Amino acid sequence: MDTLVSTAPPSVPATLRKLYFGRFAFAAVWAGLLFATADTLGPLSVALLLVYPLFDVAAAIVDVRSAKANGGTAPALHVNIAISSLAVIGLAVAVTSGIPDVLRIWGAWAVASGLVQLVAGAVRRALGGQWPMIISGAISVLAGTSLITQAGSGDPTLVNLAGYAFLGGVFFLVSALRLKPTRTRA
């Protein structure tokens, strides 16, 4: 599996770099908007909650297409597309029940997608810049568990989702900066 990544054409790191920069920018803007509206489940915060996993699906699709165009496969990304699509549906239902249910769904999504991110980063490690993705995946698992726990607290809030998204964006930025500019051979 590593050979598919390590012999990938030079355009793979370039495509990933652009995608990762885009994911950072999106996460930073999204986090700021959610932070400003995190007190309640109003129309803007609900829209933001649904847009984030939709953006994750779109980014994974771009990533899959890039991998396929360059002769690779991306099974972990297909799993991520399914998980994030389910998260959109789960969040659409959860917003009608309140912030605790939103945190439970988001937390479950963070755990599952974090595990997928760990796998994808490990498979792509020959490209360079993947240790931040591996670490981010591990943090996502821990943060998701924390969000699920927070859902049962006396005063759950969406503020931590903004911090979670921004931190994830920073890891994408670091990965973008660390990707190797050309392919490496195994």
mmCIF file of C-alpha atoms in Angstrom:
data_model
loop_
_atom_site.group_PDB
_atom_site.id
_atom_site.type_symbol
_atom_site.label_atom_id
_atom_site.label_comp_id
_atom_site.label_asym_id
_atom_site.label_seq_id
_atom_site.Cartn_x
_atom_site.Cartn_y
_atom_site.Cartn_z
ATOM 1 C CA MET A 1 0.000 0.000 0.000
ATOM 2 C CA ASP A 2 2.872 2.381 0.747
ATOM 3 C CA THR A 3 4.296 1.864 -2.721
ATOM 4 C CA LEU A 4 1.201 3.380 -4.282
ATOM 5 C CA VAL A 5 1.880 6.536 -2.350
ATOM 6 C CA SER A 6 5.648 6.624 -2.539
ATOM 7 C CA THR A 7 5.698 6.224 -6.331
ATOM 8 C CA ALA A 8 2.929 8.737 -6.929
ATOM 9 C CA PRO A 9 3.568 11.468 -9.506
ATOM 10 C CA PRO A 10 4.844 14.838 -8.263
ATOM 11 C CA SER A 11 1.382 16.350 -8.743
ATOM 12 C CA VAL A 12 0.009 14.431 -5.739
ATOM 13 C CA PRO A 13 1.905 16.497 -3.125
ATOM 14 C CA ALA A 14 1.067 19.687 -5.047
ATOM 15 C CA THR A 15 -2.628 18.801 -5.073
ATOM 16 C CA LEU A 16 -2.572 17.843 -1.405
ATOM 17 C CA ARG A 17 -0.752 21.069 -0.538
ATOM 18 C CA LYS A 18 -3.462 23.162 -2.221
ATOM 19 C CA LEU A 19 -6.198 21.089 -0.607
ATOM 20 C CA TYR A 20 -4.609 21.355 2.841
ATOM 21 C CA PHE A 21 -4.177 25.138 2.521
ATOM 22 C CA GLY A 22 -7.846 25.366 1.525
ATOM 23 C CA ARG A 23 -8.896 23.230 4.458
ATOM 24 C CA PHE A 24 -6.949 25.471 6.834
ATOM 25 C CA ALA A 25 -8.561 28.626 5.457
ATOM 26 C CA PHE A 26 -12.036 27.107 5.619
ATOM 27 C CA ALA A 27 -11.522 25.858 9.191
ATOM 28 C CA ALA A 28 -10.234 29.236 10.365
ATOM 29 C CA VAL A 29 -13.171 31.167 8.918
ATOM 30 C CA TRP A 30 -15.682 28.536 10.034
ATOM 31 C CA ALA A 31 -14.300 28.506 13.590
ATOM 32 C CA GLY A 32 -14.547 32.287 13.841
ATOM 33 C CA LEU A 33 -18.146 32.290 12.641
ATOM 34 C CA LEU A 34 -19.182 29.450 14.940
ATOM 35 C CA PHE A 35 -17.442 31.049 17.898
ATOM 36 C CA ALA A 36 -19.488 34.194 17.308
ATOM 37 C CA THR A 37 -22.759 32.227 17.230
ATOM 38 C CA ALA A 38 -21.980 29.379 19.648
ATOM 39 C CA ASP A 39 -24.402 30.349 22.400
ATOM 40 C CA THR A 40 -27.512 29.014 20.684
ATOM 41 C CA LEU A 41 -28.660 26.817 17.848
ATOM 42 C CA GLY A 42 -29.819 29.650 15.616
ATOM 43 C CA PRO A 43 -30.087 29.567 11.831
ATOM 44 C CA LEU A 44 -26.441 30.571 11.264
ATOM 45 C CA SER A 45 -24.959 28.125 13.781
ATOM 46 C CA VAL A 46 -27.138 25.304 12.409
ATOM 47 C CA ALA A 47 -26.022 26.102 8.864
ATOM 48 C CA LEU A 48 -22.392 26.148 9.996
ATOM 49 C CA LEU A 49 -22.791 22.803 11.762
ATOM 50 C CA LEU A 50 -24.062 21.205 8.562
ATOM 51 C CA VAL A 51 -21.612 22.927 6.218
ATOM 52 C CA TYR A 52 -18.505 21.683 8.045
ATOM 53 C CA PRO A 53 -19.001 17.953 7.414
ATOM 54 C CA LEU A 54 -20.261 18.738 3.891
ATOM 55 C CA PHE A 55 -16.994 20.547 3.235
ATOM 56 C CA ASP A 56 -15.162 17.504 4.610
ATOM 57 C CA VAL A 57 -17.012 15.315 2.104
ATOM 58 C CA ALA A 58 -16.136 17.668 -0.769
ATOM 59 C CA ALA A 59 -12.469 17.823 0.257
ATOM 60 C CA ALA A 60 -12.282 14.026 0.480
ATOM 61 C CA ILE A 61 -13.833 13.718 -2.980
ATOM 62 C CA VAL A 62 -11.195 16.086 -4.395
ATOM 63 C CA ASP A 63 -8.519 14.044 -2.630
ATOM 64 C CA VAL A 64 -9.901 10.741 -3.994
ATOM 65 C CA ARG A 65 -10.059 12.117 -7.547
ATOM 66 C CA SER A 66 -6.478 13.320 -7.287
ATOM 67 C CA ALA A 67 -5.315 9.930 -6.058
ATOM 68 C CA LYS A 68 -7.190 8.108 -8.838
ATOM 69 C CA ALA A 69 -5.949 10.499 -11.541
ATOM 70 C CA ASN A 70 -2.430 9.675 -10.451
ATOM 71 C CA GLY A 71 -2.922 5.909 -10.385
ATOM 72 C CA GLY A 72 -3.430 5.536 -6.651
ATOM 73 C CA THR A 73 -6.249 4.329 -4.473
ATOM 74 C CA ALA A 74 -7.714 5.925 -1.390
ATOM 75 C CA PRO A 75 -9.877 3.452 0.548
ATOM 76 C CA ALA A 76 -9.589 5.428 3.796
ATOM 77 C CA LEU A 77 -10.942 8.495 2.029
ATOM 78 C CA HIS A 78 -13.972 6.559 0.813
ATOM 79 C CA VAL A 79 -14.655 5.589 4.415
ATOM 80 C CA ASN A 80 -14.266 9.238 5.420
ATOM 81 C CA ILE A 81 -16.800 10.316 2.791
ATOM 82 C CA ALA A 82 -19.327 7.840 4.195
ATOM 83 C CA ILE A 83 -18.666 8.855 7.821
ATOM 84 C CA SER A 84 -18.917 12.575 7.082
ATOM 85 C CA SER A 85 -22.093 12.073 5.029
ATOM 86 C CA LEU A 86 -23.644 10.236 7.967
ATOM 87 C CA ALA A 87 -22.508 13.073 10.242
ATOM 88 C CA VAL A 88 -24.444 15.590 8.124
ATOM 89 C CA ILE A 89 -27.599 13.512 8.504
ATOM 90 C CA GLY A 90 -26.996 12.956 12.217
ATOM 91 C CA LEU A 91 -26.373 16.644 12.828
ATOM 92 C CA ALA A 92 -29.471 17.641 10.847
ATOM 93 C CA VAL A 93 -31.504 15.525 13.261
ATOM 94 C CA ALA A 94 -29.510 16.498 16.371
ATOM 95 C CA VAL A 95 -29.973 20.261 15.907
ATOM 96 C CA THR A 96 -33.693 19.752 16.514
ATOM 97 C CA SER A 97 -32.948 18.247 19.933
ATOM 98 C CA GLY A 98 -30.381 20.699 21.263
ATOM 99 C CA ILE A 99 -26.703 21.272 21.858
ATOM 100 C CA PRO A 100 -26.072 18.078 23.888
ATOM 101 C CA ASP A 101 -27.182 15.883 20.971
ATOM 102 C CA VAL A 102 -25.130 17.975 18.544
ATOM 103 C CA LEU A 103 -22.060 17.412 20.726
ATOM 104 C CA ARG A 104 -22.728 13.667 20.866
ATOM 105 C CA ILE A 105 -23.008 13.373 17.082
ATOM 106 C CA TRP A 106 -20.041 15.660 16.465
ATOM 107 C CA GLY A 107 -18.015 13.731 19.039
ATOM 108 C CA ALA A 108 -18.838 10.381 17.423
ATOM 109 C CA TRP A 109 -17.916 11.832 14.029
ATOM 110 C CA ALA A 110 -14.633 13.196 15.438
ATOM 111 C CA VAL A 111 -13.703 9.787 16.857
ATOM 112 C CA ALA A 112 -14.519 7.895 13.652
ATOM 113 C CA SER A 113 -12.957 10.402 11.270
ATOM 114 C CA GLY A 114 -9.915 10.733 13.530
ATOM 115 C CA LEU A 115 -9.291 7.012 13.244
ATOM 116 C CA VAL A 116 -9.593 7.259 9.453
ATOM 117 C CA GLN A 117 -7.213 10.229 9.408
ATOM 118 C CA LEU A 118 -4.677 8.195 11.383
ATOM 119 C CA VAL A 119 -4.817 5.426 8.781
ATOM 120 C CA ALA A 120 -4.665 7.795 5.798
ATOM 121 C CA GLY A 121 -1.708 9.673 7.293
ATOM 122 C CA ALA A 122 0.154 6.441 7.996
ATOM 123 C CA VAL A 123 -0.405 5.195 4.443
ATOM 124 C CA ARG A 124 0.760 8.519 2.966
ATOM 125 C CA ARG A 125 3.746 9.055 5.238
ATOM 126 C CA ALA A 126 6.212 8.650 2.342
ATOM 127 C CA LEU A 127 4.876 11.916 0.877
ATOM 128 C CA GLY A 128 6.112 13.765 3.932
ATOM 129 C CA GLY A 129 4.028 16.157 5.974
ATOM 130 C CA GLN A 130 1.839 13.375 7.308
ATOM 131 C CA TRP A 131 2.937 13.307 10.941
ATOM 132 C CA PRO A 132 0.753 16.348 11.665
ATOM 133 C CA MET A 133 -2.166 14.446 10.078
ATOM 134 C CA ILE A 134 -1.443 11.382 12.215
ATOM 135 C CA ILE A 135 -1.224 13.513 15.369
ATOM 136 C CA SER A 136 -4.371 15.396 14.355
ATOM 137 C CA GLY A 137 -6.211 12.098 13.921
ATOM 138 C CA ALA A 138 -5.202 11.022 17.420
ATOM 139 C CA ILE A 139 -6.249 14.388 18.870
ATOM 140 C CA SER A 140 -9.554 14.103 17.013
ATOM 141 C CA VAL A 141 -10.256 10.785 18.720
ATOM 142 C CA LEU A 142 -9.517 12.313 22.137
ATOM 143 C CA ALA A 143 -11.470 15.504 21.384
ATOM 144 C CA GLY A 144 -14.454 13.520 20.145
ATOM 145 C CA THR A 145 -14.505 11.535 23.358
ATOM 146 C CA SER A 146 -14.333 14.798 25.303
ATOM 147 C CA LEU A 147 -17.229 16.296 23.309
ATOM 148 C CA ILE A 148 -19.390 13.265 24.035
ATOM 149 C CA THR A 149 -18.568 13.643 27.736
ATOM 150 C CA GLN A 150 -19.232 17.400 27.608
ATOM 151 C CA ALA A 151 -22.701 16.710 26.180
ATOM 152 C CA GLY A 152 -23.723 15.364 29.574
ATOM 153 C CA SER A 153 -22.389 18.352 31.501
ATOM 154 C CA GLY A 154 -24.613 21.007 33.023
ATOM 155 C CA ASP A 155 -23.793 23.718 30.480
ATOM 156 C CA PRO A 156 -22.840 22.278 27.083
ATOM 157 C CA THR A 157 -21.708 24.777 24.474
ATOM 158 C CA LEU A 158 -20.636 24.820 20.827
ATOM 159 C CA VAL A 159 -17.534 26.914 21.592
ATOM 160 C CA ASN A 160 -15.329 23.830 21.835
ATOM 161 C CA LEU A 161 -16.320 22.849 18.285
ATOM 162 C CA ALA A 162 -14.824 26.112 17.054
ATOM 163 C CA GLY A 163 -11.567 25.351 18.841
ATOM 164 C CA TYR A 164 -11.584 21.776 17.555
ATOM 165 C CA ALA A 165 -12.050 22.935 13.958
ATOM 166 C CA PHE A 166 -9.401 25.640 14.191
ATOM 167 C CA LEU A 167 -6.837 23.249 15.676
ATOM 168 C CA GLY A 168 -7.602 20.733 12.928
ATOM 169 C CA GLY A 169 -7.071 23.494 10.377
ATOM 170 C CA VAL A 170 -3.691 24.329 11.892
ATOM 171 C CA PHE A 171 -2.648 20.693 11.457
ATOM 172 C CA PHE A 172 -3.666 20.890 7.784
ATOM 173 C CA LEU A 173 -1.564 24.049 7.440
ATOM 174 C CA VAL A 174 1.479 22.379 9.001
ATOM 175 C CA SER A 175 1.029 19.345 6.729
ATOM 176 C CA ALA A 176 0.749 21.584 3.662
ATOM 177 C CA LEU A 177 3.991 23.288 4.575
ATOM 178 C CA ARG A 178 5.783 19.986 5.201
ATOM 179 C CA LEU A 179 4.709 18.051 2.103
ATOM 180 C CA LYS A 180 7.592 17.082 -0.113
ATOM 181 C CA PRO A 181 7.608 19.060 -3.377
ATOM 182 C CA THR A 182 8.516 16.022 -5.469
ATOM 183 C CA ARG A 183 7.943 12.305 -5.257
ATOM 184 C CA THR A 184 10.165 9.976 -3.305
ATOM 185 C CA ARG A 185 10.978 6.424 -4.182
ATOM 186 C CA ALA A 186 10.616 3.589 -1.715
#
